[in-house]
Short mmCIF file of C-alpha atoms and ligand atoms in Angstrom, two decimals:
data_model
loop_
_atom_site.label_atom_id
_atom_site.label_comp_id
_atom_site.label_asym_id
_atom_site.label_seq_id
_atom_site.Cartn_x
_atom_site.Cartn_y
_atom_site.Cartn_z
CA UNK A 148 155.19 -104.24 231.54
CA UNK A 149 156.24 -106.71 228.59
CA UNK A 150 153.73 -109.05 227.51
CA UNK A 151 154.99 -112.43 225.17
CA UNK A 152 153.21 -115.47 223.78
CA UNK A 153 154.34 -118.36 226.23
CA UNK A 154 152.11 -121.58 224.06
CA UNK A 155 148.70 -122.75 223.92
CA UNK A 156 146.39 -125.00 225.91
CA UNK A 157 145.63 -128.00 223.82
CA UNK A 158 142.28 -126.76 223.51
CA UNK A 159 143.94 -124.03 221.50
CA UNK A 160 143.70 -121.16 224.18
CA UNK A 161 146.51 -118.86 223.51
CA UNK A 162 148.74 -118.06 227.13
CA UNK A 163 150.66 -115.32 228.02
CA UNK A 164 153.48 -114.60 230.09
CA UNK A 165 154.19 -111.14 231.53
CA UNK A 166 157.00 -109.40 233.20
CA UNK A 167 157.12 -106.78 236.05
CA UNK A 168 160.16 -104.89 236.86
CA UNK A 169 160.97 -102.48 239.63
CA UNK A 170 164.00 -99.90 240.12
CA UNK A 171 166.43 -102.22 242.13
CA UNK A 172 166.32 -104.96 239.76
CA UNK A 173 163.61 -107.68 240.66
CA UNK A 174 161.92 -109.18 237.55
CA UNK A 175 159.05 -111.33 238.26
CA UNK A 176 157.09 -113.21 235.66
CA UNK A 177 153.41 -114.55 235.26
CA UNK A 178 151.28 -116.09 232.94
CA UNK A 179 147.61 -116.34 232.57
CA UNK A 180 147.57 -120.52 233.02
CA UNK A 181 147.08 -121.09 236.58
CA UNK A 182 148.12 -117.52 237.48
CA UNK A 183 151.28 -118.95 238.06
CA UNK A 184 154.51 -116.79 239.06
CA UNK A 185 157.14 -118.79 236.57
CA UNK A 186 159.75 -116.69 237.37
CA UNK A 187 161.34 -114.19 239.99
CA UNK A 188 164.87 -112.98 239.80
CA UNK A 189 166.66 -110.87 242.54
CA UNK A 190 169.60 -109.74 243.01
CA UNK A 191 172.33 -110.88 245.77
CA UNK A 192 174.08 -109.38 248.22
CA UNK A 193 176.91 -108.93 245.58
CA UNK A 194 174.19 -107.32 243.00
CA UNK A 195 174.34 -110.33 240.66
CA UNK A 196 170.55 -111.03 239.58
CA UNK A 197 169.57 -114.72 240.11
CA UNK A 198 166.27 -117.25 239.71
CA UNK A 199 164.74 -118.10 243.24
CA UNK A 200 161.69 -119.86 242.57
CA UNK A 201 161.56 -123.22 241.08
CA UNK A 202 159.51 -123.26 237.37
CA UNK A 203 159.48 -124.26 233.52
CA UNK A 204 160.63 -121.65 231.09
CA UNK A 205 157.62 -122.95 228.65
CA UNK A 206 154.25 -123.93 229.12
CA UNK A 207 154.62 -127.43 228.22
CA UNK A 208 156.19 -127.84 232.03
CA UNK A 209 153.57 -126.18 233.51
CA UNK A 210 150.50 -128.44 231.50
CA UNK A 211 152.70 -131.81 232.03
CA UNK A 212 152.17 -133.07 235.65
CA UNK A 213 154.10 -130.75 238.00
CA UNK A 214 153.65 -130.06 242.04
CA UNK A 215 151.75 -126.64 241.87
CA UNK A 216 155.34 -124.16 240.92
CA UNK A 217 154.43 -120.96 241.52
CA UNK A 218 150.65 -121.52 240.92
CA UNK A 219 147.16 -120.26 243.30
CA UNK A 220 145.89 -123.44 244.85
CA UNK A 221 142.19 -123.28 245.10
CA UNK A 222 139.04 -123.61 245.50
CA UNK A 223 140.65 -124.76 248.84
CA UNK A 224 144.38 -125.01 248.91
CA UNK A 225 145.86 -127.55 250.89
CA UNK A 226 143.82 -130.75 252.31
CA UNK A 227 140.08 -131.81 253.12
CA UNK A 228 139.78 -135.28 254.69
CA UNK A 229 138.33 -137.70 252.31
CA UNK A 230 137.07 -134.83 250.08
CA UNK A 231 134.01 -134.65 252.11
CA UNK A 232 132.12 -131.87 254.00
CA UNK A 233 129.04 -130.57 255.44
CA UNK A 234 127.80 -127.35 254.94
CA UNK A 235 124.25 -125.99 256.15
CA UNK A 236 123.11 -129.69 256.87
CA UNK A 237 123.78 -130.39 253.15
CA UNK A 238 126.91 -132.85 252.54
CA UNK A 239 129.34 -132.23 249.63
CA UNK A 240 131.77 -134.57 247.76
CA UNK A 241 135.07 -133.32 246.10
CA UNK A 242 137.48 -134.56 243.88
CA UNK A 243 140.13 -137.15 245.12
CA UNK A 244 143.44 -136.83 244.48
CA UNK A 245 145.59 -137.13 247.37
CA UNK A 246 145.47 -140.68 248.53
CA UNK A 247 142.28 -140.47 249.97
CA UNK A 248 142.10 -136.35 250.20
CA UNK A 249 140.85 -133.89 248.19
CA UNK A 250 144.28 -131.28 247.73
CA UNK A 251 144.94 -127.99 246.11
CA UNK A 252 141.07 -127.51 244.86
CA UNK A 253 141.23 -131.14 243.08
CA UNK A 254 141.53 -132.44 239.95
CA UNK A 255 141.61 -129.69 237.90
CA UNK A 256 141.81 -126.58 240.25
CA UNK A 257 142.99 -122.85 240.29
CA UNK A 258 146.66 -124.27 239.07
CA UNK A 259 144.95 -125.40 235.83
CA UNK A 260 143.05 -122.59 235.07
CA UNK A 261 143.40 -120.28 231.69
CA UNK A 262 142.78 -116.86 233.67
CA UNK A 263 141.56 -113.44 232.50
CA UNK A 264 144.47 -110.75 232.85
CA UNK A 265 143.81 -107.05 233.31
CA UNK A 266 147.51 -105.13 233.06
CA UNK A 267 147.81 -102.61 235.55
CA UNK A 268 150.62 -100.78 234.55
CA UNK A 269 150.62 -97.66 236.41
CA UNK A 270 150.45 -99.69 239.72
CA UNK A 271 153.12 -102.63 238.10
CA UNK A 272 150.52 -104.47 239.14
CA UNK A 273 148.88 -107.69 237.35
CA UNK A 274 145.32 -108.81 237.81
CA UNK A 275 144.00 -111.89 237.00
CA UNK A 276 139.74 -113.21 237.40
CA UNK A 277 138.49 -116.59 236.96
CA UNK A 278 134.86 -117.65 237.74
CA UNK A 279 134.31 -121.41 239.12
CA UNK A 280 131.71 -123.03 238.37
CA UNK A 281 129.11 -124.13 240.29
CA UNK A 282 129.47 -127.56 241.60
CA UNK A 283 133.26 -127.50 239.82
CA UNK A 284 135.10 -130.32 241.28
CA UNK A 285 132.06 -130.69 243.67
CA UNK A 286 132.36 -127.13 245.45
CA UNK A 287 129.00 -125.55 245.58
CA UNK A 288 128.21 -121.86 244.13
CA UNK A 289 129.34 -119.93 241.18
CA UNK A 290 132.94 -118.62 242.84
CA UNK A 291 134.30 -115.20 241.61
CA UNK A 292 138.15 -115.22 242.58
CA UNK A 293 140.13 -111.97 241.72
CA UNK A 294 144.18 -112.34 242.39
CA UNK A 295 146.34 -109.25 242.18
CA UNK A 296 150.17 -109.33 241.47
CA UNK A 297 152.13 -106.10 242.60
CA UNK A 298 156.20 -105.22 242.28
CA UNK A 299 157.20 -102.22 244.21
CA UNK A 300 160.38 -100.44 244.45
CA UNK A 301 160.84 -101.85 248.18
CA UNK A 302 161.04 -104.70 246.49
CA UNK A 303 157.98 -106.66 247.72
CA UNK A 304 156.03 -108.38 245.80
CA UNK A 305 152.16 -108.39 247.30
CA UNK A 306 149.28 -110.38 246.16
CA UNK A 307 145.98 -109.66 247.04
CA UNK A 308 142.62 -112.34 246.93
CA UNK A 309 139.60 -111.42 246.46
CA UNK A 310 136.41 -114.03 246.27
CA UNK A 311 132.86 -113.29 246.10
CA UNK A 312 130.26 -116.51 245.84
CA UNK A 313 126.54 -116.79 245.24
CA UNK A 314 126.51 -119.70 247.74
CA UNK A 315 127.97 -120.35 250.97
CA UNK A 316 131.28 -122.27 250.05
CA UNK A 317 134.52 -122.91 251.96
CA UNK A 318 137.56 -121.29 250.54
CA UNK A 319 141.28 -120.96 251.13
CA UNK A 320 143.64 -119.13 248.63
CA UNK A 321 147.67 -119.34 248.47
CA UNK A 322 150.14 -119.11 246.29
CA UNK A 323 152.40 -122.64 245.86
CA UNK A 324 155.66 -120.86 244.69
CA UNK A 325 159.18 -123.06 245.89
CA UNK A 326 161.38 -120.94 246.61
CA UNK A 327 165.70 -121.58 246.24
CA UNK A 328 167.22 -118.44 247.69
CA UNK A 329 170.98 -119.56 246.37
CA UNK A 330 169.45 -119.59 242.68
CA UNK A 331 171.74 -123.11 241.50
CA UNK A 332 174.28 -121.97 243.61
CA UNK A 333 173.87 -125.02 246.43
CA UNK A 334 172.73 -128.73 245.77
CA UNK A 335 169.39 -128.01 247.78
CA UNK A 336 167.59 -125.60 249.95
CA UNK A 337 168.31 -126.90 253.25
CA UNK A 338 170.99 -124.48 254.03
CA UNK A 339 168.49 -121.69 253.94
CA UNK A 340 168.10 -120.30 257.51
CA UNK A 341 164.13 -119.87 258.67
CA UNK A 342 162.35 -117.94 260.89
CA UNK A 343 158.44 -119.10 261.35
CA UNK A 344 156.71 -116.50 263.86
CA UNK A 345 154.63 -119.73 265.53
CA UNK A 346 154.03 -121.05 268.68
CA UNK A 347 151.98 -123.61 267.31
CA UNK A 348 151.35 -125.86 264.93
CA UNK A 349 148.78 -128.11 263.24
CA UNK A 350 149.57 -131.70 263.93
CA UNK A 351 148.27 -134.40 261.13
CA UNK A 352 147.51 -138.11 261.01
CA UNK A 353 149.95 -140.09 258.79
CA UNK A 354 147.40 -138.93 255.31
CA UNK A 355 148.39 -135.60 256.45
CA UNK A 356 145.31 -134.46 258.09
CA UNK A 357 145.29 -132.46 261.25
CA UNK A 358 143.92 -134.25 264.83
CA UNK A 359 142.78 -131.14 265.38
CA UNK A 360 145.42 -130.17 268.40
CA UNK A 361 147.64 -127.65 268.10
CA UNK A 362 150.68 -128.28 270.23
CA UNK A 363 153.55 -125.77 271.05
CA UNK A 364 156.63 -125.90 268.72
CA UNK A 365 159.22 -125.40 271.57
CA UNK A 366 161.29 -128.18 272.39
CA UNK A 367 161.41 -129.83 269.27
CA UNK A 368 162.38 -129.87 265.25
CA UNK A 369 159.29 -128.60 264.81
CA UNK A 370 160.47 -124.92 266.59
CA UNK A 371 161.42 -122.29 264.36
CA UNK A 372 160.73 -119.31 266.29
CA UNK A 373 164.59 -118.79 266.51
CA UNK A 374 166.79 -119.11 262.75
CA UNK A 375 167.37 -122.73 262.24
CA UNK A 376 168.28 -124.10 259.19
CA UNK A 377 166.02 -126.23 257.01
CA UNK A 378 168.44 -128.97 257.54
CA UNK A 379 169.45 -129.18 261.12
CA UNK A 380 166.84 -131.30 262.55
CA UNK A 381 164.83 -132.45 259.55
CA UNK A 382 165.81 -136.21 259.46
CA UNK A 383 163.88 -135.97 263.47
CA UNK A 384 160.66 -135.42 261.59
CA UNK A 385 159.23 -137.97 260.01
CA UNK A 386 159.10 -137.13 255.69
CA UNK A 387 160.31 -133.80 256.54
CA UNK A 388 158.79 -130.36 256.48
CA UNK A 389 155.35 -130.13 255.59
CA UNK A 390 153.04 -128.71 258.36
CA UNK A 391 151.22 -125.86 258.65
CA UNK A 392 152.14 -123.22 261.43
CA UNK A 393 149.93 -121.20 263.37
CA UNK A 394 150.77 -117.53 262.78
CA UNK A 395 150.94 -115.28 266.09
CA UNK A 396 151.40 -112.03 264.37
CA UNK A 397 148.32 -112.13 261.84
CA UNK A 398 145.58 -113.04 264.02
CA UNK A 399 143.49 -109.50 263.74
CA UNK A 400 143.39 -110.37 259.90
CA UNK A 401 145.89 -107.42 259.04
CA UNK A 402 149.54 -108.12 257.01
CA UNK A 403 151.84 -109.59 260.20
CA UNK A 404 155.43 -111.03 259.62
CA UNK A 405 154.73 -114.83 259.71
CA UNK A 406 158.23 -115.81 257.86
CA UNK A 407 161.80 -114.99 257.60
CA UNK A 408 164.46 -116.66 255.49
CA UNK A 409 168.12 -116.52 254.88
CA UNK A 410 170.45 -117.89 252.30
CA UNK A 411 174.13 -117.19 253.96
CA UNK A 412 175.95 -118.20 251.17
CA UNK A 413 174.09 -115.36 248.65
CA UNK A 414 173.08 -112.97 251.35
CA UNK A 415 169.34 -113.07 249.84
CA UNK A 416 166.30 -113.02 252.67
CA UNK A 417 163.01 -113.28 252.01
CA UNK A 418 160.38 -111.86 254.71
CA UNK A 419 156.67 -112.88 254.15
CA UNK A 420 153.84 -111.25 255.64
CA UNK A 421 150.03 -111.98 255.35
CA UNK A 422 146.32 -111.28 256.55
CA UNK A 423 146.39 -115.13 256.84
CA UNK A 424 146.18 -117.58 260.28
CA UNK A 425 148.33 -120.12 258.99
CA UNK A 426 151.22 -121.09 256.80
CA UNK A 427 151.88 -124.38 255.10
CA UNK A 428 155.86 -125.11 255.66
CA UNK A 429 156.43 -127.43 253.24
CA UNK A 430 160.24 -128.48 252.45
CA UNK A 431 159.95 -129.67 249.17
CA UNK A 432 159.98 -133.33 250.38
CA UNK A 433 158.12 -135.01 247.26
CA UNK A 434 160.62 -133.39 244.63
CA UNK A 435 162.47 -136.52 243.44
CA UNK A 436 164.84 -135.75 240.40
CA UNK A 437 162.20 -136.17 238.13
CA UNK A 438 161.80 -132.38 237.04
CA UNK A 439 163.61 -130.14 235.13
CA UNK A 440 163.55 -126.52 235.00
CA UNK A 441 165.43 -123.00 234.91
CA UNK A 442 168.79 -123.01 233.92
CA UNK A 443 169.09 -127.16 233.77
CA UNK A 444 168.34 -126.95 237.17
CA UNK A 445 167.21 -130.76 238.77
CA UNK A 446 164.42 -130.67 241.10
CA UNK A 447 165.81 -133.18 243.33
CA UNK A 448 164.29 -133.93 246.70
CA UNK A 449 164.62 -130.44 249.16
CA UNK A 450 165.85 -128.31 246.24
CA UNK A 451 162.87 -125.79 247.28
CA UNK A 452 160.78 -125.10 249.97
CA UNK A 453 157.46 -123.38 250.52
CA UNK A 454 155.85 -120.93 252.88
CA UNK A 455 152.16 -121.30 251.64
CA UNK A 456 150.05 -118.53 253.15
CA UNK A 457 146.59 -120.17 254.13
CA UNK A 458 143.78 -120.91 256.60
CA UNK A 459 144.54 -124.26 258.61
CA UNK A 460 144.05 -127.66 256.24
CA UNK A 461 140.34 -129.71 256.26
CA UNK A 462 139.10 -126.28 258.17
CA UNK A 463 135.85 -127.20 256.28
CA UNK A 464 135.70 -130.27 258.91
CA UNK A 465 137.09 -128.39 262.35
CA UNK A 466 134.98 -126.59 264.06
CA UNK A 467 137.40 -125.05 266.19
CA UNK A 468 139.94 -123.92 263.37
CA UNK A 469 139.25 -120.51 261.84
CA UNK A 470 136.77 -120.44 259.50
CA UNK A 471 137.12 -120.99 256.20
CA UNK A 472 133.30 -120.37 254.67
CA UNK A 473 132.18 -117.40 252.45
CA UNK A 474 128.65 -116.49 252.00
CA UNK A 475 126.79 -114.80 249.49
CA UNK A 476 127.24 -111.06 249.65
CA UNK A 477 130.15 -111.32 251.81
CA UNK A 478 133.70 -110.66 249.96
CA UNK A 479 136.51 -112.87 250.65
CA UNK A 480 139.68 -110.68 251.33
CA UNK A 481 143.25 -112.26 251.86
CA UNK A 482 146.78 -110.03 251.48
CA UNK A 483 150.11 -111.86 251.30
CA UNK A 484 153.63 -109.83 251.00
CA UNK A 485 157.07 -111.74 249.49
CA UNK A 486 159.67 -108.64 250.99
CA UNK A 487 163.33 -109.72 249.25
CA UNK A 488 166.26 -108.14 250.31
CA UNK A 489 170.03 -108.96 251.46
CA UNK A 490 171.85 -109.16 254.05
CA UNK A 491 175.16 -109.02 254.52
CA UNK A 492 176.51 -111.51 257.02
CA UNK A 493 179.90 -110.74 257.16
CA UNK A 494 178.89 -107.59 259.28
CA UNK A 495 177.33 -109.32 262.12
C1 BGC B 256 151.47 -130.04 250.50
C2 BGC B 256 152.36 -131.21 250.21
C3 BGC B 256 152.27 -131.49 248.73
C4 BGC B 256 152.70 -130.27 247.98
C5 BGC B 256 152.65 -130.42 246.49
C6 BGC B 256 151.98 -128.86 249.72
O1 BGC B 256 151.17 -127.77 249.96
O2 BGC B 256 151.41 -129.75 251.88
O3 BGC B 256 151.99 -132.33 250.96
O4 BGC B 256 153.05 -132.59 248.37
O5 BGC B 256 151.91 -129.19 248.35
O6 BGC B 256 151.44 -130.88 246.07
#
């Protein structure tokens, strides 16, 4: 495992960026700043190594305002209505800073985080702690979160969660990374072919908020339980992709194939698996030009997308969603695999 000095916080708080490698040639890279997963480079179906995830190759990118690349979103990823909930008769307030929502854990969340890194380098595995505060950005209980990077030679990379609390607090863990299977080779991602094992979905209000129904996908741009492209019916929903799915194949809480994506043009697929009920399906729609990163690379709108493991949005307020609240003495456990490969179309 190589370890390098990526910057410092402005508070002076030295981060570093490490790289795993495994046998077929996968490099991923982390740093210790919002455990975020700057870089992962695979090879395509012709062997030629490429970048698929969106990021900065320096850590000014990552501390100027950017839309969570490649970092854990918590204490709750994703939205809670209003920032508002009520737990054992007790009501809480959270950070706003999503139009009227609380998203991603708030103001300063998991993404902006200086986290503590143990190398594991006989598993080429990563592990990185942080400890949130009680009553940080209005979540109650001191919050232990452990998040555990892992490269194998099948060439999947898994992270594991792991949360325990000394009072009952909602949480919901994911990692935000955007991926770009073509790695510069297309003008955006919405050639990339997608396979979302869902029946349902969560639908939302116009701040993005779910009604709390959970109609069936089939019949509509909304249905990817067949390969469809990104593209093909995305001007028929309204700002595009970003809704989360409800997973039929992880419902027992063990690892179940909830994603699979191809990029014809490079042969590269991605299969994701989790311990999670939903995914977040989000097709990069706020990306605007604005952002530069790997390679010159512009970060125009769709030029990622993401498939952001994670238990349904504002669960903290739906009774009938899964739930999303750990108590004390209780550890939070959540498994999510990234499986790349390559497939070669021409032989279908
Ligand atoms: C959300 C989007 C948001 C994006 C970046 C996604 O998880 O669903 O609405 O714009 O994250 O913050």
């Amino acid at each position: 495992m190589k370890k390098e000095v990526f910057g410092k916080t402005p508070e002076g708080t030295q981060i570093n960026r490490y790289t795993l490698t495994n046998q077929n040639g996968i490099t991923i890279r982390i740093i210790n700043y919002g455990a975020i997963i700057t870089s992962i480079q695979t090879p395509d179906k012709n062997g030629q190594a490429g970048e698929v995830v969106l990021g900065f190759d320096n850590l000014e990118g990552y501390l100027a305002e950017h839309p969570y690349f490649g970092a854990v979103a918590g204490r709750c990823a994703n939205r809670i209505a209003k920032g508002k909930f009520t737990l054992d008769g007790k009501e809480y307030t959270l950070a706003i800073n999503n139009g009227p929502n609380h998203l991603h854990g708030g103001l300063k969340g998991f993404d902006k985080q200086v986290w503590t890194v143990t190398e594991l380098s006989e598993q080429n595995a990563l592990e990185l702690t942080y400890t949130s505060k009680d009553g940080e950005e209005g979540y109650p209980g001191n919050l232990t979160v452990l998040v555990t990077y892992s490269l194998t030679n099948n060439n999947e990379l898994k992270i594991d969660y792991e949360a325990t609390t000394d009072k009952a607090t909602p949480i919901n863990l994911t990692n935000h990374s955007y991926f770009n299977l073509a790695a510069g080779q297309a003008e955006d991602a919405l050639n990339h072919e997608v396979v979302l094992y869902a029946e349902r979905y969560t639908i939302v209000d116009e701040n993005l908020i779910p009604t709390g129904e959970l109609p069936l996908v089939a019949g509509t741009a909304m249905d990817f339980s067949s390969p469809h492209t990104i593209g093909s019916r995305i001007n028929q929903v309204t700002g595009g992709y970003d809704h989360n799915y409800v997973l039929t194949n992880s419902q027992n809480e063990e690892l179940g194939l909830a994603a699979m994506v191809n990029e014809p043009q490079t042969g590269r697929q991605l299969e994701v698996y989790t311990t999670q009920p939903g995914i977040q399906f989000y097709s990069g729609n706020f990306l605007d030009g604005s952002l530069t990163g790997h390679q010159g690379e512009v970060y125009k709108k769709h030029y990622g997308f993401c498939l952001e493991t994670q238990h349904f949005p504002d669960s903290p307020n739906q009774p009938n969603f899964p739930s999303t609240i750990l108590k004390p003495g209780e550890t939070f456990k959540q498994s999510t695999v990234y499986k790349f490969s390559v497939r070669n179309n021409t032989q279908e």
